[in-house]
CSV table of C-alpha atoms and ligand atoms in Angstrom, one decimal:
chain,number,residue,atom,x,y,z
A,27,MET,CA,3.9,15.1,-17.1
A,28,SER,CA,5.4,12.3,-14.9
A,29,LYS,CA,7.4,9.6,-16.6
A,30,ALA,CA,7.4,7.4,-13.5
A,31,ARG,CA,6.7,3.7,-14.1
A,32,VAL,CA,5.7,3.1,-10.5
A,33,LEU,CA,3.0,4.6,-8.3
A,34,VAL,CA,3.1,4.3,-4.5
A,35,VAL,CA,-0.4,4.6,-3.1
A,36,TYR,CA,-1.1,4.5,0.7
A,37,PHE,CA,-3.4,5.3,3.5
A,38,SER,CA,-2.1,6.4,6.9
A,39,ARG,CA,-4.0,7.5,10.0
A,40,THR,CA,-1.1,8.4,12.3
A,41,GLY,CA,1.8,8.8,9.9
A,42,THR,CA,3.7,5.4,10.0
A,43,THR,CA,2.5,4.2,6.6
A,44,ARG,CA,3.0,7.7,5.2
A,45,ARG,CA,6.7,7.7,6.3
A,46,VAL,CA,7.3,4.2,4.8
A,47,ALA,CA,5.4,5.1,1.5
A,48,SER,CA,7.5,8.3,1.1
A,49,THR,CA,10.8,6.4,1.6
A,50,LEU,CA,9.7,3.8,-0.9
A,51,ALA,CA,8.7,6.3,-3.5
A,52,THR,CA,12.1,8.0,-3.2
A,53,MET,CA,13.9,4.6,-3.5
A,54,LEU,CA,11.8,3.6,-6.6
A,55,ASN,CA,11.7,7.1,-8.2
A,56,ALA,CA,7.9,6.6,-8.1
A,57,ASP,CA,4.9,9.0,-7.9
A,58,LEU,CA,3.2,9.1,-4.6
A,59,GLU,CA,-0.6,9.2,-3.9
A,60,GLU,CA,-2.2,9.4,-0.5
A,61,ILE,CA,-5.7,8.0,0.0
A,62,VAL,CA,-7.6,10.8,1.5
A,63,GLU,CA,-11.0,10.7,3.3
A,64,PRO,CA,-13.4,13.6,3.7
A,65,ARG,CA,-14.0,12.4,7.4
A,66,ASP,CA,-11.4,12.7,10.1
A,67,ARG,CA,-10.2,9.6,12.0
A,68,SER,CA,-8.1,11.2,14.7
A,69,GLY,CA,-8.4,10.6,18.4
A,70,ALA,CA,-10.1,7.9,20.4
A,71,MET,CA,-13.4,8.2,18.4
A,72,GLY,CA,-11.4,7.9,15.1
A,73,TYR,CA,-9.7,4.8,16.4
A,74,LEU,CA,-13.0,3.1,17.4
A,75,ARG,CA,-14.6,4.0,14.1
A,76,SER,CA,-11.6,2.6,12.3
A,77,LEU,CA,-11.9,-0.6,14.3
A,78,VAL,CA,-15.6,-1.0,13.5
A,79,ASP,CA,-15.1,-0.1,9.8
A,80,ALA,CA,-12.4,-2.9,9.5
A,81,VAL,CA,-14.3,-5.6,11.4
A,82,ARG,CA,-17.6,-5.0,9.7
A,83,LYS,CA,-15.9,-4.2,6.3
A,84,ARG,CA,-18.0,-1.1,6.2
A,85,PRO,CA,-17.7,0.9,2.9
A,86,VAL,CA,-16.3,4.4,3.4
A,87,ASP,CA,-16.0,7.5,1.2
A,88,ILE,CA,-12.6,8.5,-0.2
A,89,SER,CA,-11.6,11.6,-2.2
A,90,ARG,CA,-10.9,11.4,-5.9
A,91,ALA,CA,-7.4,10.1,-6.9
A,92,GLU,CA,-4.9,12.5,-8.4
A,93,HIS,CA,-3.0,10.0,-10.5
A,94,ASP,CA,-4.3,7.8,-13.3
A,95,VAL,CA,-3.4,4.3,-12.0
A,96,SER,CA,-3.8,2.7,-15.4
A,97,SER,CA,-0.8,4.5,-16.8
A,98,TYR,CA,1.7,2.8,-14.3
A,99,GLU,CA,3.4,-0.5,-14.9
A,100,LEU,CA,3.4,-1.2,-11.2
A,101,VAL,CA,1.2,0.1,-8.4
A,102,VAL,CA,2.6,-0.4,-4.9
A,103,ILE,CA,-0.3,-0.2,-2.3
A,104,GLY,CA,0.3,0.4,1.4
A,105,THR,CA,-2.0,0.2,4.4
A,106,PRO,CA,-1.9,0.0,8.2
A,107,VAL,CA,-3.3,-3.3,9.5
A,108,TRP,CA,-6.6,-2.8,11.3
A,109,ALA,CA,-8.0,-5.8,13.3
A,110,GLY,CA,-6.0,-8.2,11.1
A,111,SER,CA,-7.5,-6.5,8.0
A,112,VAL,CA,-6.7,-4.0,5.3
A,113,SER,CA,-7.7,-0.5,6.5
A,114,ALA,CA,-11.1,0.7,5.3
A,115,PRO,CA,-9.9,3.6,3.1
A,116,THR,CA,-7.4,1.2,1.3
A,117,ARG,CA,-10.3,-1.3,0.8
A,118,ALA,CA,-12.4,1.5,-0.7
A,119,TRP,CA,-9.4,2.6,-3.0
A,120,LEU,CA,-8.9,-1.0,-4.2
A,121,ALA,CA,-12.6,-1.4,-4.9
A,122,THR,CA,-12.7,1.8,-6.9
A,123,ASN,CA,-9.5,1.1,-8.9
A,124,LEU,CA,-9.8,-2.6,-9.4
A,125,ALA,CA,-10.5,-2.3,-13.1
A,126,HIS,CA,-7.5,-0.1,-13.8
A,127,LEU,CA,-4.8,-2.0,-12.1
A,128,HIS,CA,-2.1,-4.0,-13.9
A,129,ARG,CA,0.7,-5.2,-11.7
A,130,VAL,CA,0.5,-4.7,-7.9
A,131,ALA,CA,2.8,-5.0,-4.9
A,132,PHE,CA,1.7,-4.6,-1.3
A,133,PHE,CA,3.2,-3.3,1.9
A,134,CYS,CA,1.7,-2.8,5.4
A,135,THR,CA,2.7,-1.4,8.7
A,136,LEU,CA,1.5,-2.9,12.0
A,137,ARG,CA,2.1,-3.4,15.7
A,138,GLY,CA,2.8,-7.1,15.2
A,139,ARG,CA,0.1,-9.4,14.0
A,140,GLY,CA,-2.3,-9.6,11.0
A,141,SER,CA,-0.1,-8.9,8.0
A,142,GLU,CA,-0.9,-12.2,6.3
A,143,SER,CA,-4.7,-11.8,6.5
A,144,ALA,CA,-4.5,-8.2,5.4
A,145,PHE,CA,-2.3,-9.2,2.4
A,146,ALA,CA,-4.8,-12.0,1.5
A,147,GLN,CA,-7.7,-9.5,1.6
A,148,MET,CA,-5.7,-7.0,-0.6
A,149,GLY,CA,-5.1,-9.8,-3.1
A,150,SER,CA,-8.8,-10.6,-3.4
A,151,LEU,CA,-9.8,-7.0,-3.6
A,152,ALA,CA,-7.2,-6.2,-6.3
A,153,GLY,CA,-8.2,-9.4,-8.2
A,154,ARG,CA,-4.5,-10.4,-8.5
A,155,GLN,CA,-1.6,-11.6,-6.6
A,156,PRO,CA,1.2,-9.1,-5.8
A,157,VAL,CA,4.6,-9.3,-7.4
A,158,ALA,CA,6.1,-8.7,-3.9
A,159,ARG,CA,5.0,-7.9,-0.4
A,160,CYS,CA,6.6,-6.2,2.6
A,161,ALA,CA,5.3,-6.0,6.2
A,162,ILE,CA,7.0,-3.7,8.7
A,163,THR,CA,6.2,-4.1,12.4
A,164,ALA,CA,6.7,-1.5,15.1
A,165,HIS,CA,9.3,-3.8,16.7
A,166,GLU,CA,11.3,-3.9,13.4
A,167,THR,CA,11.2,-0.1,13.2
A,168,ARG,CA,12.4,0.2,16.9
A,169,LEU,CA,15.3,-2.2,16.0
A,170,GLY,CA,16.3,0.1,13.1
A,171,GLU,CA,15.4,-2.6,10.5
A,172,GLU,CA,13.0,-0.5,8.5
A,173,SER,CA,15.4,0.8,5.9
A,174,ARG,CA,17.0,-2.6,5.3
A,175,LEU,CA,13.5,-4.2,4.8
A,176,LEU,CA,12.5,-1.4,2.4
A,177,GLU,CA,15.7,-1.7,0.5
A,178,VAL,CA,15.2,-5.5,0.0
A,179,PHE,CA,11.6,-4.8,-1.1
A,180,SER,CA,12.5,-2.0,-3.5
A,181,HIS,CA,15.3,-4.1,-5.1
A,182,ARG,CA,12.9,-7.0,-5.6
A,183,LEU,CA,10.5,-4.6,-7.3
A,184,GLU,CA,13.2,-3.1,-9.5
A,185,ARG,CA,14.3,-6.7,-10.5
A,186,LYS,CA,10.6,-7.4,-11.5
A,187,LEU,CA,10.5,-4.2,-13.6
A,188,ALA,CA,13.8,-5.1,-15.3
A,189,GLN,CA,12.5,-8.7,-16.1
A,190,LEU,CA,9.3,-7.2,-17.6
A,191,GLU,CA,11.3,-4.8,-19.7
A,192,GLU,CA,13.5,-7.7,-20.9
A,193,MET,CA,10.3,-9.7,-21.9
A,194,GLU,CA,8.9,-6.7,-23.8
A,195,TRP,CA,12.1,-6.6,-25.8
A,196,LEU,CA,11.8,-10.3,-26.7
A,197,VAL,CA,8.2,-10.0,-27.9
X,15,FMN,C1,-8.3,0.4,14.5
X,15,FMN,C2,-6.9,-0.2,14.5
X,15,FMN,C3,-6.7,-1.5,14.5
X,15,FMN,C4,-5.4,-2.1,14.6
X,15,FMN,N1,-5.3,-3.4,14.5
X,15,FMN,C5,-4.0,-3.9,14.5
X,15,FMN,C6,-3.8,-5.4,14.3
X,15,FMN,O1,-4.8,-6.2,14.2
X,15,FMN,N2,-2.6,-5.8,14.4
X,15,FMN,C7,-1.5,-5.0,14.5
X,15,FMN,O2,-0.4,-5.5,14.5
X,15,FMN,N3,-1.6,-3.6,14.6
X,15,FMN,C8,-2.9,-3.1,14.6
X,15,FMN,N4,-3.0,-1.7,14.7
X,15,FMN,C9,-1.9,-0.9,14.7
X,15,FMN,C10,-1.5,-0.3,13.3
X,15,FMN,O3,-1.6,-1.2,12.3
X,15,FMN,C11,-0.1,0.3,13.3
X,15,FMN,O4,0.1,1.2,14.4
X,15,FMN,C12,0.2,1.0,12.0
X,15,FMN,O5,1.6,1.1,11.8
X,15,FMN,C13,-0.4,2.4,12.0
X,15,FMN,O6,-0.2,3.0,10.7
X,15,FMN,P1,-0.4,4.5,10.4
X,15,FMN,O7,0.4,5.3,11.4
X,15,FMN,O8,0.0,4.8,9.1
X,15,FMN,O9,-1.9,4.8,10.6
X,15,FMN,C14,-4.3,-1.2,14.6
X,15,FMN,C15,-4.5,0.2,14.6
X,15,FMN,C16,-5.8,0.7,14.5
X,15,FMN,C17,-6.0,2.2,14.4
């Protein structure tokens, strides 16, 4: 059985968020869970459907999760930004797991605009504010900034976990 304290959960349509999630999971020694949908979103039709799902906040089906989120001290949730919103499958995952979440952190990947509104939506859907957030734009990735941003983010999360452990010792 896994002893990880952190679970990294993500949705990715074209692989960017998957790559970031996988790097983060390695940095944090975390378990990794991909949000999977029964329906395919590839190609132009998949793009359009994703756009409409995000704008209209349409509910979508997702497959059953593999990990029990309630057993993790911290769940780090990642999404691509769609029309300035959280992606529809990540929205569905948050709605399904809301009752089982303790502490959360958020990350997103995007072309350039909409991370703030997407993070605000994720906070409402999760029913709590994140302990930390990280947005990675395509421009930052092209400049070779991605690893540095993820290192800063993962150090911040490790510090939070260390603080929590210290507080538990004091109680
Ligand atoms: C339907 C749709 C809407 C998008 N809307 C935005 C947006 O509002 N702002 C932005 O910066 N990028 C937007 N993007 C780009 C994605 O957020 C970006 O390419 C992301 O890194 C893709 O992640 P993925 O490869 O994990 O799917 C959109 C992409 C899609 C498919």
